[in-house]
């Protein structure tokens, strides 16, 4: 199966899981549930869910357990997008070609919808009966919290805001992305692995190296697409990073330098997989897809 | 010891726990940590932490475990205040006599600080090794998530926004408060109880009845204080609910009716405690304090 088709399978599975939570048809009077549902079922690529499924499958985890973790991590990702799009943050009216949450439901409900989606992520994991010991389930929650909080995604977003309109070094840019995007991508991989029984510490470390590399590669490619991509295909205006005066890899390394950087990171990712004692084909394909994608 | 002194002890203990997390002195360059610290160490009454401690103590829980849960629930409460104060929500510049988070750190950092505080709550519970089975620890997380999400606090805030400037029935007002304030107060009690070994389902149910009654009583008294209270003592402008055109108990029942309602709820709360096989003195005093307090 092509990697794009496998990603579509992850998309279908995680959306079915999320829809189960929301119990269709939605109460049209319940604006917060509407806003939450609108924000999480938004036609996203579902890259993080795919990482949960691919890693878990590779290590023999139970599919229903992976469904829950895929849904949880997508709740965190979606909440961060809803808050990121707010007027006080990036002030974006469009997301994947659709009006953003605050445009449809107003700012107040968008703030609350983001808040509710974060809570839902922890709710989902804490309430599911996993095929692994409770101690491992607690570790999933701890991992997700670490990756999304001050030492992860939110910390990266805060740094990003402070850095806007300022000169940023390559090391600082890397730090921002490691936290802002990398932490959660990495977390998806670890969550998938934590669904497997008797997962070894050694494997978790190798997967983390893989995750670090593809996390950065993802961001480098995002920056490249902001210059080379097509607004129609991207679902957001091409050149919006440049317009927002954000530091990017092409700005610091040149376009050719950024492309070289993406290739180097891909090689690092593949090297990390080489030592894992399992069939890593899906993750290899994903790594290649990340630096070759066009949206 | 007077109940006000016991609340001060809870205040001291929970603030010591929170300060341990933030490792003083704070990095002055780290604006998100500053904003988060500013928002959670804000001179609050710490009523929810007190409920955790009082309930846990009554049932023989370990003090260090209660510290963690008290800190976690206060993180949730503080995050909700930071987001509630935002211009798009209640647009408050002052909270307990101090400038609100977005006034000091700007809206973007305030949104993120609230987000980070929510994450921190789950982080604290998941990362701490409790003196109870992991299964019970997962139940704590599930309880906190339920009370703060769409079926609890956030759901209540969303209803409250929709209800502003509309005619609201007494049943609707009660529903809003049960979710907006009651769910988290109740959760504090349950979390304290879940720290005790071998807690019985019967006791949890009686505590829930107690929590439901004091949760509503708290809100009724808040509404009364908005009319009768002193701006200086309240730390917010007296009459602000009326100014914001919010439905209140005195508006629906009259001032005398609201006071009678508070007394009725106090009696309900005390009846629920009567059947609990433990020394419920502290919780009794708290219930009386809630309907007699002046701020």
Coordinates of C-alpha atoms in Angstrom, one line a residue:
Chain A
X1 CA 0.0 0.0 0.0
X2 CA 1.2 3.5 -0.8
X3 CA 2.1 5.6 2.2
X4 CA -0.5 8.2 1.2
X5 CA -3.1 5.4 1.3
X6 CA -1.9 4.3 4.7
X7 CA -2.2 7.8 6.0
X8 CA -5.8 7.8 4.7
X9 CA -6.5 4.7 6.7
X10 CA -5.2 6.3 9.8
X11 CA -7.4 9.3 9.0
X12 CA -10.5 7.1 8.6
X13 CA -9.8 5.2 11.8
X14 CA -9.1 8.2 14.0
X15 CA -12.1 10.1 12.7
X16 CA -14.4 7.1 13.4
X17 CA -13.0 7.0 16.9
X18 CA -13.6 10.8 17.4
X19 CA -17.1 10.6 15.9
X20 CA -17.9 7.8 18.4
X21 CA -17.1 10.2 21.2
X22 CA -19.3 12.9 19.8
X23 CA -22.4 10.6 19.3
X24 CA -24.0 11.8 16.1
X25 CA -26.3 13.6 15.4
X26 CA -24.9 16.5 17.4
X27 CA -27.2 18.6 19.5
X28 CA -27.5 21.8 17.4
X29 CA -28.2 23.8 20.6
X30 CA -25.0 22.8 22.1
X31 CA -22.6 25.4 20.6
X32 CA -19.5 24.2 22.5
X33 CA -19.9 20.6 21.3
X34 CA -20.5 21.9 17.8
X35 CA -17.3 24.1 18.0
X36 CA -15.3 21.3 19.4
X37 CA -16.5 18.8 16.8
X38 CA -15.9 21.3 14.0
X39 CA -12.4 21.9 15.1
X40 CA -11.3 18.3 15.6
X41 CA -13.0 16.9 12.5
X42 CA -11.5 19.4 10.2
X43 CA -10.0 17.4 7.3
X44 CA -6.5 17.4 8.8
X45 CA -3.8 15.1 7.4
X46 CA -3.7 13.1 10.7
X47 CA 0.0 12.7 10.6
X48 CA 0.3 12.2 14.4
X49 CA -2.5 9.5 14.4
X50 CA -0.6 7.8 11.6
X51 CA 2.6 7.8 13.7
X52 CA 0.7 6.2 16.6
X53 CA -0.8 3.5 14.4
X54 CA 2.4 2.7 12.4
X55 CA 4.6 2.5 15.5
X56 CA 2.1 0.5 17.5
X57 CA 1.4 -1.9 14.7
X58 CA 5.1 -2.4 14.1
X59 CA 5.4 -3.5 17.8
X60 CA 2.3 -5.6 18.0
X61 CA 0.0 -3.3 19.9
X62 CA -3.8 -3.7 19.9
X63 CA -5.7 -1.7 17.3
X64 CA -8.4 -0.4 19.7
X65 CA -5.8 0.9 22.1
X66 CA -4.1 2.8 19.2
X67 CA -7.4 4.3 18.2
X68 CA -7.7 5.9 21.6
X69 CA -4.2 7.3 21.6
X70 CA -4.5 8.5 18.0
X71 CA -7.7 10.4 18.9
X72 CA -6.1 11.8 22.0
X73 CA -3.1 13.2 20.3
X74 CA -5.2 14.7 17.5
X75 CA -7.3 16.4 20.2
X76 CA -4.2 18.1 21.5
X77 CA -3.0 19.0 18.0
X78 CA -6.5 20.4 17.1
X79 CA -6.8 22.4 20.3
X80 CA -3.4 24.0 19.6
X81 CA -4.5 25.0 16.1
X82 CA -7.8 26.6 17.4
X83 CA -5.9 28.7 19.9
X84 CA -3.1 29.5 17.4
X85 CA -5.6 30.8 14.9
X86 CA -7.1 33.3 17.4
X87 CA -6.8 37.0 16.6
X88 CA -4.5 37.5 19.6
X89 CA -2.2 34.8 18.2
X90 CA -1.7 34.2 14.5
X91 CA -5.1 35.8 13.5
X92 CA -5.9 33.3 10.8
X93 CA -9.3 33.2 9.2
X94 CA -8.7 30.1 7.1
X95 CA -7.4 26.6 8.1
X96 CA -7.3 23.9 5.4
X97 CA -9.5 26.1 3.2
X98 CA -12.3 26.3 5.9
X99 CA -13.1 29.3 8.2
X100 CA -11.3 28.9 11.5
X101 CA -13.2 28.1 14.7
X102 CA -13.4 31.6 16.0
X103 CA -14.7 32.9 12.6
X104 CA -17.6 30.4 12.8
X105 CA -18.4 30.3 16.5
X106 CA -16.8 33.5 17.9
X107 CA -13.7 34.0 19.9
X108 CA -15.1 33.0 23.3
X109 CA -16.4 29.6 22.1
X110 CA -13.2 29.0 20.2
X111 CA -11.1 29.6 23.4
X112 CA -13.4 27.2 25.2
X113 CA -13.5 24.6 22.4
X114 CA -9.7 24.5 22.5
X115 CA -9.7 24.1 26.2
X116 CA -12.3 21.3 26.0
X117 CA -10.2 19.5 23.3
X118 CA -7.2 19.5 25.6
X119 CA -9.2 18.0 28.4
X120 CA -10.8 15.5 26.1
X121 CA -7.3 14.1 25.2
X122 CA -6.6 13.2 28.8
X123 CA -10.2 12.1 29.4
X124 CA -9.9 9.6 26.5
X125 CA -6.7 8.0 27.7
X126 CA -7.7 7.9 31.4
X127 CA -11.0 6.2 30.7
X128 CA -10.0 3.5 28.3
X129 CA -9.1 0.0 29.5
X130 CA -5.8 -0.7 27.7
X131 CA -4.2 -4.1 27.0
X132 CA -1.1 -3.0 29.0
X133 CA -0.7 -2.5 32.8
X134 CA -2.2 0.7 34.4
X135 CA 1.4 1.9 35.2
X136 CA 2.1 2.0 31.4
X137 CA -1.2 3.9 30.9
X138 CA -0.1 6.5 33.4
X139 CA 3.1 6.8 31.5
X140 CA 1.1 7.6 28.3
X141 CA -0.6 10.4 30.1
X142 CA 2.7 11.7 31.5
X143 CA 4.3 11.6 28.1
X144 CA 1.4 13.4 26.4
X145 CA 1.4 16.1 29.2
X146 CA 5.1 16.6 28.9
X147 CA 5.0 16.9 25.1
X148 CA 2.1 19.4 25.1
X149 CA 3.0 21.6 28.1
X150 CA 5.5 24.3 28.9
X151 CA 8.4 21.9 28.2
X152 CA 6.9 21.0 24.8
X153 CA 4.4 22.4 22.4
X154 CA 3.1 25.4 24.4
X155 CA 6.7 26.3 25.4
X156 CA 7.6 26.3 21.7
X157 CA 4.6 28.5 20.8
X158 CA 5.5 31.0 23.5
X159 CA 9.1 31.1 22.2
X160 CA 7.8 31.5 18.7
X161 CA 5.7 34.6 19.7
X162 CA 8.7 36.2 21.5
X163 CA 10.9 35.5 18.4
X164 CA 8.6 37.0 15.8
X165 CA 10.0 40.2 14.3
X166 CA 13.4 39.4 15.9
X167 CA 16.7 38.0 14.5
X168 CA 16.8 34.4 15.4
X169 CA 19.8 32.1 15.2
X170 CA 19.6 28.6 13.6
X171 CA 20.0 27.0 17.1
X172 CA 17.1 29.1 18.4
X173 CA 14.9 28.3 15.4
X174 CA 15.7 24.6 15.9
X175 CA 14.8 24.8 19.6
X176 CA 11.4 26.5 18.8
X177 CA 10.5 23.8 16.3
X178 CA 11.7 20.9 18.5
X179 CA 9.2 22.2 21.1
X180 CA 6.4 23.5 18.9
X181 CA 6.1 20.7 16.4
X182 CA 8.7 18.1 17.2
X183 CA 7.6 17.3 20.8
X184 CA 4.1 16.2 19.7
X185 CA 5.3 14.2 16.7
X186 CA 7.8 12.5 18.9
X187 CA 5.1 11.9 21.4
X188 CA 2.8 10.2 18.9
X189 CA 5.6 7.7 18.2
X190 CA 6.2 7.0 21.9
X191 CA 2.5 6.7 22.6
X192 CA 2.2 4.0 19.9
X193 CA 5.1 2.2 21.4
X194 CA 3.7 2.4 24.9
X195 CA 0.7 0.4 23.7
X196 CA 2.9 -2.6 23.1
X197 CA 3.5 -5.1 25.8
X198 CA 7.0 -5.3 27.2
X199 CA 8.4 -2.4 25.2
X200 CA 12.1 -2.1 25.8
X201 CA 13.8 1.2 26.8
X202 CA 16.4 0.7 24.0
X203 CA 13.6 0.7 21.4
X204 CA 12.0 3.9 22.9
X205 CA 15.4 5.7 22.6
X206 CA 15.8 4.7 19.0
X207 CA 12.3 5.8 18.2
X208 CA 13.0 9.1 19.9
X209 CA 16.0 9.7 17.7
X210 CA 13.8 8.9 14.7
X211 CA 11.1 11.2 16.0
X212 CA 13.5 14.1 16.6
X213 CA 14.8 13.8 13.0
X214 CA 11.4 13.6 11.2
X215 CA 10.0 16.3 13.5
X216 CA 12.6 18.8 12.3
X217 CA 12.4 17.5 8.8
X218 CA 8.7 18.2 8.8
X219 CA 9.2 21.8 9.8
X220 CA 12.0 22.4 7.3
X221 CA 9.7 21.0 4.5
X222 CA 6.8 23.2 5.8
X223 CA 9.0 26.3 5.5
X224 CA 10.1 25.2 2.0
X225 CA 6.5 24.7 1.0
X226 CA 5.6 28.2 2.3
X227 CA 7.9 29.5 -0.5
X228 CA 7.4 26.9 -3.3
X229 CA 3.9 25.5 -2.5
X230 CA 0.6 26.3 -4.1
X231 CA -2.0 28.2 -2.1
X232 CA -4.7 26.0 -3.4
X233 CA -3.0 22.8 -2.4
X234 CA -1.7 24.1 0.9
X235 CA -5.1 25.3 2.1
X236 CA -3.4 28.5 3.4
X237 CA -1.9 31.5 1.6
X238 CA 1.5 30.7 0.2
X239 CA 4.1 33.1 1.6
X240 CA 2.3 33.6 4.9
X241 CA 5.4 32.9 7.0
X242 CA 7.3 35.5 5.2
X243 CA 4.4 38.0 5.5
X244 CA 4.3 37.3 9.2
X245 CA 8.0 38.0 9.5
X246 CA 8.7 34.6 10.9
X247 CA 12.1 33.1 11.0
X248 CA 12.3 30.1 8.6
X249 CA 14.9 27.6 7.4
X250 CA 15.1 29.0 3.9
X251 CA 15.6 32.5 5.3
X252 CA 18.5 31.3 7.4
X253 CA 20.0 28.7 5.1
X254 CA 18.8 29.7 1.6
X255 CA 16.3 27.5 -0.3
X256 CA 19.0 25.1 -1.4
X257 CA 20.5 24.9 2.1
X258 CA 17.0 24.1 3.5
X259 CA 16.5 21.3 1.0
X260 CA 19.9 19.9 1.9
X261 CA 19.0 20.1 5.6
X262 CA 15.8 18.1 5.0
X263 CA 17.8 15.4 3.2
X264 CA 20.3 15.2 6.0
X265 CA 17.5 14.8 8.6
X266 CA 15.9 12.1 6.5
X267 CA 19.2 10.1 6.5
X268 CA 19.4 10.5 10.3
X269 CA 15.8 9.2 10.6
X270 CA 16.5 6.2 8.5
X271 CA 19.7 5.4 10.5
X272 CA 17.8 5.5 13.7
X273 CA 15.3 2.9 12.3
X274 CA 18.0 0.6 11.2
X275 CA 18.7 -0.6 14.7
X276 CA 15.1 -1.4 15.6
X277 CA 14.4 -5.1 15.7
X278 CA 11.0 -5.0 13.9
X279 CA 9.6 -4.3 10.4
X280 CA 10.2 -0.5 10.1
X281 CA 9.0 -0.2 6.5
X282 CA 6.0 2.0 7.2
X283 CA 8.0 4.4 9.3
X284 CA 10.7 4.6 6.6
X285 CA 8.1 5.4 4.0
X286 CA 6.6 8.1 6.3
X287 CA 10.0 9.7 6.7
X288 CA 10.5 9.9 3.0
X289 CA 7.0 11.2 2.5
X290 CA 7.6 14.0 5.0
X291 CA 10.4 15.5 3.0
X292 CA 8.9 14.9 -0.4
X293 CA 5.3 16.0 0.3
X294 CA 3.8 18.9 -1.6
X295 CA 1.4 20.1 1.1
Chain B
X1 CA -8.6 25.8 64.8
X2 CA -10.9 28.3 63.1
X3 CA -12.0 27.3 59.6
X4 CA -10.4 30.5 58.2
X5 CA -7.1 29.4 59.7
X6 CA -7.5 25.9 58.3
X7 CA -8.1 27.4 54.9
X8 CA -4.9 29.4 55.3
X9 CA -3.0 26.2 56.0
X10 CA -4.3 24.7 52.8
X11 CA -3.2 27.9 51.0
X12 CA 0.3 27.7 52.4
X13 CA 0.6 23.9 51.6
X14 CA -0.6 24.2 48.0
X15 CA 1.5 27.2 47.3
X16 CA 4.6 25.5 48.6
X17 CA 3.8 22.6 46.3
X18 CA 3.3 24.8 43.3
X19 CA 6.4 26.8 44.0
X20 CA 8.4 23.5 44.2
X21 CA 7.3 22.8 40.6
X22 CA 8.4 26.3 39.4
X23 CA 11.9 26.1 41.0
X24 CA 12.7 29.6 42.2
X25 CA 14.2 31.9 41.1
X26 CA 12.2 32.0 37.9
X27 CA 14.1 32.6 34.6
X28 CA 13.1 36.2 33.8
X29 CA 13.6 35.5 30.1
X30 CA 11.0 32.8 30.2
X31 CA 7.8 34.8 29.7
X32 CA 5.4 31.8 29.6
X33 CA 6.8 30.4 32.8
X34 CA 6.5 33.9 34.3
X35 CA 2.9 34.2 33.1
X36 CA 2.0 30.8 34.4
X37 CA 3.5 31.3 37.8
X38 CA 1.9 34.8 38.0
X39 CA -1.5 33.3 37.3
X40 CA -1.4 30.3 39.6
X41 CA 0.3 32.1 42.6
X42 CA -2.3 34.8 42.6
X43 CA -3.4 35.1 46.2
X44 CA -6.5 32.9 45.7
X45 CA -8.6 31.6 48.6
X46 CA -7.6 28.0 47.7
X47 CA -11.0 26.6 48.5
X48 CA -10.6 23.7 46.2
X49 CA -7.2 22.7 47.7
X50 CA -8.8 23.0 51.1
X51 CA -11.5 20.6 50.1
X52 CA -8.9 18.1 48.9
X53 CA -7.0 18.3 52.1
X54 CA -10.0 18.2 54.4
X55 CA -11.6 15.3 52.7
X56 CA -8.4 13.3 52.4
X57 CA -7.4 14.0 56.0
X58 CA -10.8 12.9 57.2
X59 CA -10.3 9.5 55.4
X60 CA -6.7 8.9 56.4
X61 CA -4.9 9.9 53.1
X62 CA -1.2 10.7 52.9
X63 CA -0.5 14.4 53.1
X64 CA 2.1 14.4 50.2
X65 CA -0.5 12.8 47.9
X66 CA -3.1 15.5 48.8
X67 CA -0.5 18.2 48.1
X68 CA -0.2 17.0 44.5
X69 CA -4.0 16.8 44.0
X70 CA -4.5 20.2 45.6
X71 CA -1.9 21.7 43.3
X72 CA -3.5 20.0 40.2
X73 CA -7.0 21.2 40.9
X74 CA -5.8 24.7 41.5
X75 CA -4.0 24.6 38.2
X76 CA -7.3 23.9 36.5
X77 CA -9.1 26.6 38.5
X78 CA -6.4 29.1 37.7
X79 CA -6.3 28.3 34.0
X80 CA -10.1 28.8 33.8
X81 CA -9.7 32.2 35.4
X82 CA -7.0 33.3 33.0
X83 CA -9.1 32.4 30.0
X84 CA -12.3 33.8 31.6
X85 CA -10.7 37.2 32.1
X86 CA -9.6 37.5 28.4
X87 CA -11.1 40.3 26.4
X88 CA -13.1 37.9 24.3
X89 CA -14.6 36.4 27.4
X90 CA -15.4 38.5 30.5
X91 CA -12.8 41.1 29.7
X92 CA -11.6 41.7 33.3
X93 CA -8.6 43.8 34.0
X94 CA -8.5 43.0 37.7
X95 CA -8.5 39.8 39.6
X96 CA -8.2 39.8 43.4
X97 CA -7.0 43.4 43.2
X98 CA -4.1 42.6 40.8
X99 CA -3.9 43.1 37.0
X100 CA -5.1 40.0 35.1
X101 CA -2.6 37.8 33.2
X102 CA -3.3 39.3 29.8
X103 CA -2.9 42.8 31.1
X104 CA 0.6 42.0 32.3
X105 CA 1.8 39.5 29.7
X106 CA -0.4 40.2 26.7
X107 CA -3.3 38.2 25.3
X108 CA -1.2 35.6 23.4
X109 CA 0.9 34.6 26.4
X110 CA -2.2 34.6 28.6
X111 CA -4.0 32.1 26.3
X112 CA -0.8 29.9 26.4
X113 CA -0.4 30.3 30.1
X114 CA -3.9 29.0 30.6
X115 CA -3.2 26.1 28.2
X116 CA 0.0 25.3 30.1
X117 CA -1.7 25.3 33.5
X118 CA -4.3 22.9 32.3
X119 CA -1.6 20.5 31.0
X120 CA 0.3 20.9 34.2
X121 CA -2.6 19.6 36.2
X122 CA -2.6 16.3 34.4
X123 CA 1.2 16.2 34.4
X124 CA 1.3 16.5 38.2
X125 CA -1.1 13.7 38.8
X126 CA 0.4 11.3 36.2
X127 CA 4.0 11.9 37.2
X128 CA 3.6 11.5 40.9
X129 CA 3.8 8.1 42.5
X130 CA 0.9 7.9 44.9
X131 CA 0.3 5.7 47.9
X132 CA -2.7 4.1 46.0
X133 CA -2.9 1.6 43.1
X134 CA -2.2 2.9 39.6
X135 CA -5.8 2.1 38.8
X136 CA -7.0 4.6 41.4
X137 CA -4.5 7.2 40.1
X138 CA -6.1 6.8 36.7
X139 CA -9.5 7.4 38.2
X140 CA -8.2 10.7 39.7
X141 CA -7.2 11.8 36.2
X142 CA -10.5 10.7 34.7
X143 CA -12.4 12.5 37.5
X144 CA -10.5 15.7 37.0
X145 CA -10.9 15.5 33.2
X146 CA -14.7 14.9 33.5
X147 CA -15.1 17.8 35.9
X148 CA -13.2 20.3 33.9
X149 CA -14.3 19.4 30.3
X150 CA -17.4 19.7 28.2
X151 CA -19.5 17.9 30.7
X152 CA -18.2 20.1 33.5
X153 CA -16.5 23.5 34.0
X154 CA -16.0 24.3 30.3
X155 CA -19.5 23.2 29.4
X156 CA -20.8 25.5 32.1
X157 CA -18.8 28.5 30.9
X158 CA -20.1 27.9 27.3
X159 CA -23.7 27.8 28.6
X160 CA -23.0 30.9 30.6
X161 CA -21.9 32.8 27.6
X162 CA -24.9 31.8 25.6
X163 CA -27.2 32.7 28.5
X164 CA -25.8 36.3 29.0
X165 CA -28.3 38.9 28.0
X166 CA -31.1 36.3 27.8
X167 CA -33.9 35.4 30.2
X168 CA -32.8 32.3 32.1
X169 CA -35.0 30.1 34.3
X170 CA -34.0 29.0 37.8
X171 CA -33.4 25.4 36.5
X172 CA -31.1 26.7 33.7
X173 CA -29.2 28.9 36.1
X174 CA -28.7 25.9 38.4
X175 CA -27.5 23.8 35.5
X176 CA -24.9 26.5 34.5
X177 CA -23.6 26.7 38.1
X178 CA -23.5 23.0 38.7
X179 CA -21.2 22.7 35.7
X180 CA -19.3 26.0 35.9
X181 CA -18.4 26.0 39.6
X182 CA -20.0 22.9 41.2
X183 CA -18.3 20.3 39.1
X184 CA -14.8 21.3 40.1
X185 CA -15.7 21.9 43.8
X186 CA -17.2 18.4 43.8
X187 CA -14.2 17.0 42.0
X188 CA -11.9 18.4 44.8
X189 CA -13.8 16.4 47.3
X190 CA -13.7 13.2 45.2
X191 CA -10.0 13.6 44.6
X192 CA -9.3 13.9 48.3
X193 CA -11.3 10.8 48.9
X194 CA -9.5 8.9 46.1
X195 CA -6.3 9.4 47.9
X196 CA -7.5 7.2 50.8
X197 CA -7.0 3.5 50.6
X198 CA -10.0 1.3 50.2
X199 CA -12.5 4.2 49.8
X200 CA -16.1 2.9 49.6
X201 CA -18.5 3.7 46.9
X202 CA -21.1 4.6 49.5
X203 CA -18.9 7.3 51.0
X204 CA -18.1 8.7 47.5
X205 CA -21.9 9.1 46.9
X206 CA -22.5 10.8 50.2
X207 CA -19.6 13.1 49.5
X208 CA -21.0 13.9 46.1
X209 CA -24.3 14.9 47.7
X210 CA -22.4 17.2 50.1
X211 CA -20.4 18.6 47.2
X212 CA -23.4 19.3 45.0
X213 CA -25.0 21.3 47.9
X214 CA -22.0 23.4 48.9
X215 CA -21.1 23.9 45.2
X216 CA -24.5 25.6 44.6
X217 CA -24.4 27.3 48.0
X218 CA -21.1 28.8 47.0
X219 CA -22.5 30.3 43.9
X220 CA -25.7 31.6 45.6
X221 CA -23.5 33.4 48.2
X222 CA -21.3 34.8 45.4
X223 CA -24.3 36.3 43.8
X224 CA -25.4 37.7 47.1
X225 CA -22.0 39.2 47.7
X226 CA -22.1 40.8 44.3
X227 CA -25.0 42.9 45.6
X228 CA -24.1 43.3 49.3
X229 CA -20.3 42.9 49.3
X230 CA -17.6 45.6 49.5
X231 CA -15.5 46.1 46.4
X232 CA -12.4 46.5 48.6
X233 CA -12.9 43.1 50.3
X234 CA -14.1 41.3 47.1
X235 CA -11.1 42.4 45.0
X236 CA -13.5 43.0 42.1
X237 CA -16.0 45.7 41.5
X238 CA -19.2 45.1 43.5
X239 CA -22.2 44.9 41.2
X240 CA -20.2 43.5 38.2
X241 CA -22.7 40.7 37.6
X242 CA -25.6 43.1 37.3
X243 CA -23.5 45.3 35.1
X244 CA -22.6 42.4 32.8
X245 CA -26.3 41.5 32.7
X246 CA -25.8 38.0 34.1
X247 CA -28.6 36.0 35.5
X248 CA -28.2 35.6 39.3
X249 CA -30.1 34.0 42.2
X250 CA -31.0 37.4 43.8
X251 CA -32.4 38.5 40.4
X252 CA -34.5 35.4 40.1
X253 CA -35.5 34.8 43.8
X254 CA -35.0 38.3 45.3
X255 CA -32.3 38.9 47.9
X256 CA -34.3 37.3 50.8
X257 CA -35.1 34.3 48.6
X258 CA -31.5 33.8 47.7
X259 CA -30.5 33.9 51.3
X260 CA -33.1 31.3 52.1
X261 CA -31.9 29.2 49.3
X262 CA -28.3 29.3 50.7
X263 CA -29.6 28.2 54.1
X264 CA -31.5 25.3 52.6
X265 CA -28.4 24.1 50.7
X266 CA -26.4 24.3 53.9
X267 CA -28.9 22.1 55.6
X268 CA -28.7 19.6 52.7
X269 CA -24.9 19.6 52.9
X270 CA -24.9 18.9 56.6
X271 CA -27.4 16.1 56.2
X272 CA -25.2 14.4 53.6
X273 CA -22.3 14.5 56.0
X274 CA -24.3 13.0 58.9
X275 CA -24.2 9.5 57.3
X276 CA -20.4 9.4 56.8
X277 CA -18.5 7.2 59.2
X278 CA -15.6 9.6 59.9
X279 CA -15.0 12.9 61.7
X280 CA -16.7 15.4 59.4
X281 CA -16.2 18.5 61.6
X282 CA -13.9 20.3 59.1
X283 CA -16.3 19.8 56.2
X284 CA -19.2 21.0 58.4
X285 CA -17.3 24.2 59.3
X286 CA -16.4 24.7 55.6
X287 CA -20.1 24.4 54.6
X288 CA -21.1 27.0 57.2
X289 CA -18.2 29.2 56.1
X290 CA -19.3 29.1 52.5
X291 CA -22.7 30.6 53.2
X292 CA -21.5 33.0 55.8
X293 CA -18.3 34.4 54.2
X294 CA -18.1 38.1 53.2
X295 CA -15.7 37.7 50.2

